[in-house]
Amino acid sequence: MAQRPIVEFWYDFASTYSYLTAMRIERAADTAGIGLLWRPFLLGPIFAAQGWTTSPFNIFPGKGRYMWRDLEREAARLRIPFCRPKPFPQNSLLGARVALVGSDRGWAPRFTRLVFTEEFGNGRDIGETAVIADILSGLGLDAAAVLSEAVSDPTKLRLRRIGEEAQARGVFGAPTLITEDGEMFWGNDRLERALDWATDDRTRRADVPV
């Protein structure tokens, strides 16, 4: 049986459009016969390298107004909850660290969807440890043990290195999707294109004579 192609899903919990993608990517990828690699990271250092101290949606008010209305429309279309969180952007550091712990144990996708839902669906502050702990407990996990590992030096270092990898590979925003041949697709509206490309690339490789 041929191995399924893999698409990397780079996301930041503070990213509005990452929310939309996270809530629909598994079903879309499964339908396309594609595997996913969930890559939580932080946009803050990438924005800082461009001289930004906050989200561009805050820096450029017109862009921000459009984004919030667009998010409201898209959430309604996808039939997922929407609530504008305060503050915005939220502190996504702990969530990203916990997601890294979960990526080694198979529960990162479920955790990711729940974090996004609490933030953009219910308006809770994911920067609060209690919120993350509630999510972990709801998954049947030992919240105290997971949180302890999430704030350990190895996990902190791992997240920093993932951020460095993102910058080195040219990731500048979220969500970003990267196919096995290195093609990059940015934005929720490029999800289907990324999956199509990954499938087409597999077909091209199969047709190339050895």
PDB file of N, CA and C in Angstrom, residues 43-118:
ATOM      1  N   LEU A  43       3.983  32.988  16.613  1.00  0.00           N
ATOM      2  CA  LEU A  43       4.177  34.043  15.611  1.00  0.00           C
ATOM      3  C   LEU A  43       4.912  35.255  16.175  1.00  0.00           C
ATOM      4  N   GLY A  44       4.890  35.425  17.494  1.00  0.00           N
ATOM      5  CA  GLY A  44       5.473  36.616  18.098  1.00  0.00           C
ATOM      6  C   GLY A  44       6.889  36.920  17.634  1.00  0.00           C
ATOM      7  N   PRO A  45       7.819  35.981  17.710  1.00  0.00           N
ATOM      8  CA  PRO A  45       9.189  36.255  17.267  1.00  0.00           C
ATOM      9  C   PRO A  45       9.276  36.594  15.785  1.00  0.00           C
ATOM     10  N   ILE A  46       8.400  35.986  14.978  1.00  0.00           N
ATOM     11  CA  ILE A  46       8.401  36.283  13.545  1.00  0.00           C
ATOM     12  C   ILE A  46       7.909  37.700  13.298  1.00  0.00           C
ATOM     13  N   PHE A  47       6.856  38.110  14.013  1.00  0.00           N
ATOM     14  CA  PHE A  47       6.384  39.484  13.902  1.00  0.00           C
ATOM     15  C   PHE A  47       7.437  40.464  14.406  1.00  0.00           C
ATOM     16  N   ALA A  48       8.096  40.115  15.509  1.00  0.00           N
ATOM     17  CA  ALA A  48       9.109  40.998  16.083  1.00  0.00           C
ATOM     18  C   ALA A  48      10.241  41.244  15.094  1.00  0.00           C
ATOM     19  N   ALA A  49      10.590  40.223  14.307  1.00  0.00           N
ATOM     20  CA  ALA A  49      11.644  40.375  13.312  1.00  0.00           C
ATOM     21  C   ALA A  49      11.268  41.369  12.226  1.00  0.00           C
ATOM     22  N   GLN A  50       9.952  41.604  12.081  1.00  0.00           N
ATOM     23  CA  GLN A  50       9.466  42.582  11.104  1.00  0.00           C
ATOM     24  C   GLN A  50       9.205  43.940  11.754  1.00  0.00           C
ATOM     25  N   GLY A  51       9.517  44.043  13.043  1.00  0.00           N
ATOM     26  CA  GLY A  51       9.316  45.301  13.743  1.00  0.00           C
ATOM     27  C   GLY A  51       7.929  45.483  14.318  1.00  0.00           C
ATOM     28  N   TRP A  52       7.140  44.408  14.369  1.00  0.00           N
ATOM     29  CA  TRP A  52       5.793  44.479  14.908  1.00  0.00           C
ATOM     30  C   TRP A  52       5.791  44.031  16.355  1.00  0.00           C
ATOM     31  N   THR A  53       5.036  44.728  17.188  1.00  0.00           N
ATOM     32  CA  THR A  53       4.930  44.364  18.603  1.00  0.00           C
ATOM     33  C   THR A  53       3.596  43.715  18.940  1.00  0.00           C
ATOM     34  N   THR A  54       2.726  43.607  17.955  1.00  0.00           N
ATOM     35  CA  THR A  54       1.418  42.967  18.146  1.00  0.00           C
ATOM     36  C   THR A  54       0.939  42.443  16.808  1.00  0.00           C
ATOM     37  N   SER A  55      -0.274  41.914  16.780  1.00  0.00           N
ATOM     38  CA  SER A  55      -0.837  41.382  15.546  1.00  0.00           C
ATOM     39  C   SER A  55      -1.009  42.498  14.508  1.00  0.00           C
ATOM     40  N   PRO A  56      -0.762  42.185  13.225  1.00  0.00           N
ATOM     41  CA  PRO A  56      -1.020  43.187  12.184  1.00  0.00           C
ATOM     42  C   PRO A  56      -2.479  43.605  12.138  1.00  0.00           C
ATOM     43  N   PHE A  57      -3.374  42.760  12.655  1.00  0.00           N
ATOM     44  CA  PHE A  57      -4.790  43.133  12.693  1.00  0.00           C
ATOM     45  C   PHE A  57      -5.050  44.233  13.719  1.00  0.00           C
ATOM     46  N   ASN A  58      -4.149  44.397  14.662  1.00  0.00           N
ATOM     47  CA  ASN A  58      -4.216  45.528  15.595  1.00  0.00           C
ATOM     48  C   ASN A  58      -3.483  46.744  15.050  1.00  0.00           C
ATOM     49  N   ILE A  59      -2.397  46.489  14.364  1.00  0.00           N
ATOM     50  CA  ILE A  59      -1.584  47.586  13.815  1.00  0.00           C
ATOM     51  C   ILE A  59      -2.341  48.333  12.722  1.00  0.00           C
ATOM     52  N   PHE A  60      -3.068  47.584  11.903  1.00  0.00           N
ATOM     53  CA  PHE A  60      -3.810  48.177  10.785  1.00  0.00           C
ATOM     54  C   PHE A  60      -5.314  48.021  11.061  1.00  0.00           C
ATOM     55  N   PRO A  61      -5.961  49.044  11.619  1.00  0.00           N
ATOM     56  CA  PRO A  61      -7.364  48.932  12.053  1.00  0.00           C
ATOM     57  C   PRO A  61      -8.326  48.482  10.959  1.00  0.00           C
ATOM     58  N   GLY A  62      -8.146  48.989   9.752  1.00  0.00           N
ATOM     59  CA  GLY A  62      -9.043  48.592   8.673  1.00  0.00           C
ATOM     60  C   GLY A  62      -8.946  47.103   8.379  1.00  0.00           C
ATOM     61  N   LYS A  63      -7.737  46.597   8.396  1.00  0.00           N
ATOM     62  CA  LYS A  63      -7.527  45.179   8.178  1.00  0.00           C
ATOM     63  C   LYS A  63      -8.143  44.360   9.308  1.00  0.00           C
ATOM     64  N   GLY A  64      -8.022  44.886  10.516  1.00  0.00           N
ATOM     65  CA  GLY A  64      -8.600  44.203  11.664  1.00  0.00           C
ATOM     66  C   GLY A  64     -10.108  44.137  11.596  1.00  0.00           C
ATOM     67  N   ARG A  65     -10.750  45.243  11.218  1.00  0.00           N
ATOM     68  CA  ARG A  65     -12.218  45.246  11.118  1.00  0.00           C
ATOM     69  C   ARG A  65     -12.685  44.228  10.078  1.00  0.00           C
ATOM     70  N   TYR A  66     -11.978  44.206   8.956  1.00  0.00           N
ATOM     71  CA  TYR A  66     -12.345  43.243   7.919  1.00  0.00           C
ATOM     72  C   TYR A  66     -12.188  41.819   8.434  1.00  0.00           C
ATOM     73  N   MET A  67     -11.061  41.535   9.103  1.00  0.00           N
ATOM     74  CA  MET A  67     -10.792  40.182   9.582  1.00  0.00           C
ATOM     75  C   MET A  67     -11.884  39.690  10.510  1.00  0.00           C
ATOM     76  N   TRP A  68     -12.288  40.520  11.487  1.00  0.00           N
ATOM     77  CA  TRP A  68     -13.297  40.078  12.445  1.00  0.00           C
ATOM     78  C   TRP A  68     -14.635  39.784  11.762  1.00  0.00           C
ATOM     79  N   ARG A  69     -15.012  40.611  10.811  1.00  0.00           N
ATOM     80  CA  ARG A  69     -16.256  40.358  10.087  1.00  0.00           C
ATOM     81  C   ARG A  69     -16.128  39.104   9.227  1.00  0.00           C
ATOM     82  N   ASP A  70     -14.982  38.937   8.592  1.00  0.00           N
ATOM     83  CA  ASP A  70     -14.750  37.766   7.764  1.00  0.00           C
ATOM     84  C   ASP A  70     -14.769  36.498   8.609  1.00  0.00           C
ATOM     85  N   LEU A  71     -14.156  36.576   9.785  1.00  0.00           N
ATOM     86  CA  LEU A  71     -14.145  35.423  10.682  1.00  0.00           C
ATOM     87  C   LEU A  71     -15.560  35.060  11.112  1.00  0.00           C
ATOM     88  N   GLU A  72     -16.358  36.068  11.393  1.00  0.00           N
ATOM     89  CA  GLU A  72     -17.751  35.838  11.785  1.00  0.00           C
ATOM     90  C   GLU A  72     -18.509  35.140  10.663  1.00  0.00           C
ATOM     91  N   ARG A  73     -18.327  35.621   9.438  1.00  0.00           N
ATOM     92  CA  ARG A  73     -19.003  35.011   8.285  1.00  0.00           C
ATOM     93  C   ARG A  73     -18.568  33.570   8.083  1.00  0.00           C
ATOM     94  N   GLU A  74     -17.243  33.349   8.135  1.00  0.00           N
ATOM     95  CA  GLU A  74     -16.725  32.008   7.874  1.00  0.00           C
ATOM     96  C   GLU A  74     -17.125  31.023   8.966  1.00  0.00           C
ATOM     97  N   ALA A  75     -17.128  31.470  10.205  1.00  0.00           N
ATOM     98  CA  ALA A  75     -17.548  30.596  11.295  1.00  0.00           C
ATOM     99  C   ALA A  75     -19.008  30.185  11.112  1.00  0.00           C
ATOM    100  N   ALA A  76     -19.833  31.120  10.705  1.00  0.00           N
ATOM    101  CA  ALA A  76     -21.241  30.803  10.457  1.00  0.00           C
ATOM    102  C   ALA A  76     -21.375  29.811   9.308  1.00  0.00           C
ATOM    103  N   ARG A  77     -20.589  30.020   8.265  1.00  0.00           N
ATOM    104  CA  ARG A  77     -20.639  29.117   7.110  1.00  0.00           C
ATOM    105  C   ARG A  77     -20.212  27.702   7.499  1.00  0.00           C
ATOM    106  N   LEU A  78     -19.184  27.603   8.344  1.00  0.00           N
ATOM    107  CA  LEU A  78     -18.676  26.306   8.771  1.00  0.00           C
ATOM    108  C   LEU A  78     -19.468  25.714   9.937  1.00  0.00           C
ATOM    109  N   ARG A  79     -20.400  26.510  10.463  1.00  0.00           N
ATOM    110  CA  ARG A  79     -21.236  26.090  11.591  1.00  0.00           C
ATOM    111  C   ARG A  79     -20.391  25.747  12.820  1.00  0.00           C
ATOM    112  N   ILE A  80     -19.453  26.641  13.097  1.00  0.00           N
ATOM    113  CA  ILE A  80     -18.666  26.529  14.313  1.00  0.00           C
ATOM    114  C   ILE A  80     -18.880  27.806  15.130  1.00  0.00           C
ATOM    115  N   PRO A  81     -18.732  27.729  16.451  1.00  0.00           N
ATOM    116  CA  PRO A  81     -19.017  28.910  17.285  1.00  0.00           C
ATOM    117  C   PRO A  81     -17.999  30.010  17.079  1.00  0.00           C
ATOM    118  N   PHE A  82     -18.429  31.235  17.328  1.00  0.00           N
ATOM    119  CA  PHE A  82     -17.508  32.368  17.232  1.00  0.00           C
ATOM    120  C   PHE A  82     -17.802  33.374  18.342  1.00  0.00           C
ATOM    121  N   CYS A  83     -16.743  33.776  19.024  1.00  0.00           N
ATOM    122  CA  CYS A  83     -16.816  34.827  20.031  1.00  0.00           C
ATOM    123  C   CYS A  83     -15.484  35.561  20.018  1.00  0.00           C
ATOM    124  N   ARG A  84     -15.524  36.847  19.811  1.00  0.00           N
ATOM    125  CA  ARG A  84     -14.280  37.619  19.756  1.00  0.00           C
ATOM    126  C   ARG A  84     -13.615  37.634  21.134  1.00  0.00           C
ATOM    127  N   PRO A  85     -12.404  37.083  21.241  1.00  0.00           N
ATOM    128  CA  PRO A  85     -11.758  36.990  22.557  1.00  0.00           C
ATOM    129  C   PRO A  85     -11.146  38.318  22.994  1.00  0.00           C
ATOM    130  N   LYS A  86     -11.095  38.492  24.285  1.00  0.00           N
ATOM    131  CA  LYS A  86     -10.417  39.645  24.860  1.00  0.00           C
ATOM    132  C   LYS A  86      -9.488  39.149  25.947  1.00  0.00           C
ATOM    133  N   PRO A  87      -8.224  39.546  25.927  1.00  0.00           N
ATOM    134  CA  PRO A  87      -7.588  40.430  24.945  1.00  0.00           C
ATOM    135  C   PRO A  87      -7.294  39.703  23.632  1.00  0.00           C
ATOM    136  N   PHE A  88      -6.917  40.454  22.644  1.00  0.00           N
ATOM    137  CA  PHE A  88      -6.461  39.904  21.382  1.00  0.00           C
ATOM    138  C   PHE A  88      -5.207  40.646  20.942  1.00  0.00           C
ATOM    139  N   PRO A  89      -4.143  39.937  20.547  1.00  0.00           N
ATOM    140  CA  PRO A  89      -4.036  38.483  20.562  1.00  0.00           C
ATOM    141  C   PRO A  89      -3.820  37.940  21.968  1.00  0.00           C
ATOM    142  N   GLN A  90      -4.211  36.708  22.162  1.00  0.00           N
ATOM    143  CA  GLN A  90      -4.026  36.085  23.458  1.00  0.00           C
ATOM    144  C   GLN A  90      -2.635  35.464  23.570  1.00  0.00           C
ATOM    145  N   ASN A  91      -2.230  35.220  24.800  1.00  0.00           N
ATOM    146  CA  ASN A  91      -0.936  34.601  25.047  1.00  0.00           C
ATOM    147  C   ASN A  91      -1.048  33.111  24.734  1.00  0.00           C
ATOM    148  N   SER A  92      -0.375  32.693  23.689  1.00  0.00           N
ATOM    149  CA  SER A  92      -0.494  31.312  23.226  1.00  0.00           C
ATOM    150  C   SER A  92       0.683  30.436  23.646  1.00  0.00           C
ATOM    151  N   LEU A  93       1.556  30.966  24.483  1.00  0.00           N
ATOM    152  CA  LEU A  93       2.779  30.256  24.838  1.00  0.00           C
ATOM    153  C   LEU A  93       2.500  28.911  25.510  1.00  0.00           C
ATOM    154  N   LEU A  94       1.696  28.913  26.565  1.00  0.00           N
ATOM    155  CA  LEU A  94       1.448  27.671  27.288  1.00  0.00           C
ATOM    156  C   LEU A  94       0.728  26.662  26.406  1.00  0.00           C
ATOM    157  N   GLY A  95      -0.245  27.132  25.651  1.00  0.00           N
ATOM    158  CA  GLY A  95      -0.956  26.230  24.759  1.00  0.00           C
ATOM    159  C   GLY A  95      -0.030  25.546  23.772  1.00  0.00           C
ATOM    160  N   ALA A  96       0.912  26.312  23.209  1.00  0.00           N
ATOM    161  CA  ALA A  96       1.854  25.734  22.247  1.00  0.00           C
ATOM    162  C   ALA A  96       2.743  24.694  22.909  1.00  0.00           C
ATOM    163  N   ARG A  97       3.201  24.987  24.119  1.00  0.00           N
ATOM    164  CA  ARG A  97       4.051  24.028  24.825  1.00  0.00           C
ATOM    165  C   ARG A  97       3.292  22.744  25.133  1.00  0.00           C
ATOM    166  N   VAL A  98       2.058  22.879  25.572  1.00  0.00           N
ATOM    167  CA  VAL A  98       1.257  21.691  25.874  1.00  0.00           C
ATOM    168  C   VAL A  98       0.988  20.895  24.598  1.00  0.00           C
ATOM    169  N   ALA A  99       0.713  21.576  23.500  1.00  0.00           N
ATOM    170  CA  ALA A  99       0.467  20.889  22.229  1.00  0.00           C
ATOM    171  C   ALA A  99       1.689  20.092  21.795  1.00  0.00           C
ATOM    172  N   LEU A 100       2.871  20.611  22.077  1.00  0.00           N
ATOM    173  CA  LEU A 100       4.087  19.866  21.760  1.00  0.00           C
ATOM    174  C   LEU A 100       4.161  18.578  22.560  1.00  0.00           C
ATOM    175  N   VAL A 101       3.809  18.659  23.831  1.00  0.00           N
ATOM    176  CA  VAL A 101       3.780  17.446  24.654  1.00  0.00           C
ATOM    177  C   VAL A 101       2.792  16.444  24.056  1.00  0.00           C
ATOM    178  N   GLY A 102       1.645  16.940  23.659  1.00  0.00           N
ATOM    179  CA  GLY A 102       0.617  16.069  23.091  1.00  0.00           C
ATOM    180  C   GLY A 102       0.963  15.508  21.731  1.00  0.00           C
ATOM    181  N   SER A 103       1.830  16.199  20.989  1.00  0.00           N
ATOM    182  CA  SER A 103       2.189  15.718  19.650  1.00  0.00           C
ATOM    183  C   SER A 103       2.941  14.403  19.702  1.00  0.00           C
ATOM    184  N   ASP A 104       3.578  14.109  20.806  1.00  0.00           N
ATOM    185  CA  ASP A 104       4.304  12.848  20.966  1.00  0.00           C
ATOM    186  C   ASP A 104       3.388  11.722  21.434  1.00  0.00           C
ATOM    187  N   ARG A 105       2.160  12.065  21.825  1.00  0.00           N
ATOM    188  CA  ARG A 105       1.284  11.073  22.457  1.00  0.00           C
ATOM    189  C   ARG A 105      -0.070  10.930  21.789  1.00  0.00           C
ATOM    190  N   GLY A 106      -0.254  11.632  20.682  1.00  0.00           N
ATOM    191  CA  GLY A 106      -1.447  11.411  19.879  1.00  0.00           C
ATOM    192  C   GLY A 106      -2.653  12.260  20.205  1.00  0.00           C
ATOM    193  N   TRP A 107      -2.571  13.102  21.251  1.00  0.00           N
ATOM    194  CA  TRP A 107      -3.765  13.890  21.581  1.00  0.00           C
ATOM    195  C   TRP A 107      -3.653  15.367  21.201  1.00  0.00           C
ATOM    196  N   ALA A 108      -2.602  15.734  20.498  1.00  0.00           N
ATOM    197  CA  ALA A 108      -2.440  17.143  20.101  1.00  0.00           C
ATOM    198  C   ALA A 108      -3.591  17.656  19.227  1.00  0.00           C
ATOM    199  N   PRO A 109      -4.069  16.904  18.229  1.00  0.00           N
ATOM    200  CA  PRO A 109      -5.179  17.432  17.430  1.00  0.00           C
ATOM    201  C   PRO A 109      -6.432  17.724  18.251  1.00  0.00           C
ATOM    202  N   ARG A 110      -6.798  16.806  19.143  1.00  0.00           N
ATOM    203  CA  ARG A 110      -7.989  17.033  19.981  1.00  0.00           C
ATOM    204  C   ARG A 110      -7.777  18.233  20.902  1.00  0.00           C
ATOM    205  N   PHE A 111      -6.614  18.285  21.511  1.00  0.00           N
ATOM    206  CA  PHE A 111      -6.298  19.407  22.391  1.00  0.00           C
ATOM    207  C   PHE A 111      -6.351  20.718  21.627  1.00  0.00           C
ATOM    208  N   THR A 112      -5.789  20.719  20.447  1.00  0.00           N
ATOM    209  CA  THR A 112      -5.738  21.935  19.628  1.00  0.00           C
ATOM    210  C   THR A 112      -7.133  22.449  19.322  1.00  0.00           C
ATOM    211  N   ARG A 113      -8.010  21.564  18.903  1.00  0.00           N
ATOM    212  CA  ARG A 113      -9.375  21.996  18.577  1.00  0.00           C
ATOM    213  C   ARG A 113     -10.092  22.548  19.801  1.00  0.00           C
ATOM    214  N   LEU A 114      -9.879  21.924  20.939  1.00  0.00           N
ATOM    215  CA  LEU A 114     -10.535  22.390  22.156  1.00  0.00           C
ATOM    216  C   LEU A 114     -10.007  23.755  22.595  1.00  0.00           C
ATOM    217  N   VAL A 115      -8.715  23.972  22.471  1.00  0.00           N
ATOM    218  CA  VAL A 115      -8.151  25.279  22.831  1.00  0.00           C
ATOM    219  C   VAL A 115      -8.728  26.361  21.932  1.00  0.00           C
ATOM    220  N   PHE A 116      -8.740  26.109  20.640  1.00  0.00           N
ATOM    221  CA  PHE A 116      -9.302  27.089  19.714  1.00  0.00           C
ATOM    222  C   PHE A 116     -10.776  27.347  20.009  1.00  0.00           C
ATOM    223  N   THR A 117     -11.522  26.305  20.341  1.00  0.00           N
ATOM    224  CA  THR A 117     -12.939  26.470  20.622  1.00  0.00           C
ATOM    225  C   THR A 117     -13.165  27.301  21.879  1.00  0.00           C
ATOM    226  N   GLU A 118     -12.371  27.044  22.920  1.00  0.00           N
ATOM    227  CA  GLU A 118     -12.500  27.842  24.137  1.00  0.00           C
ATOM    228  C   GLU A 118     -12.180  29.305  23.861  1.00  0.00           C
TER     229      GLU A 118
END
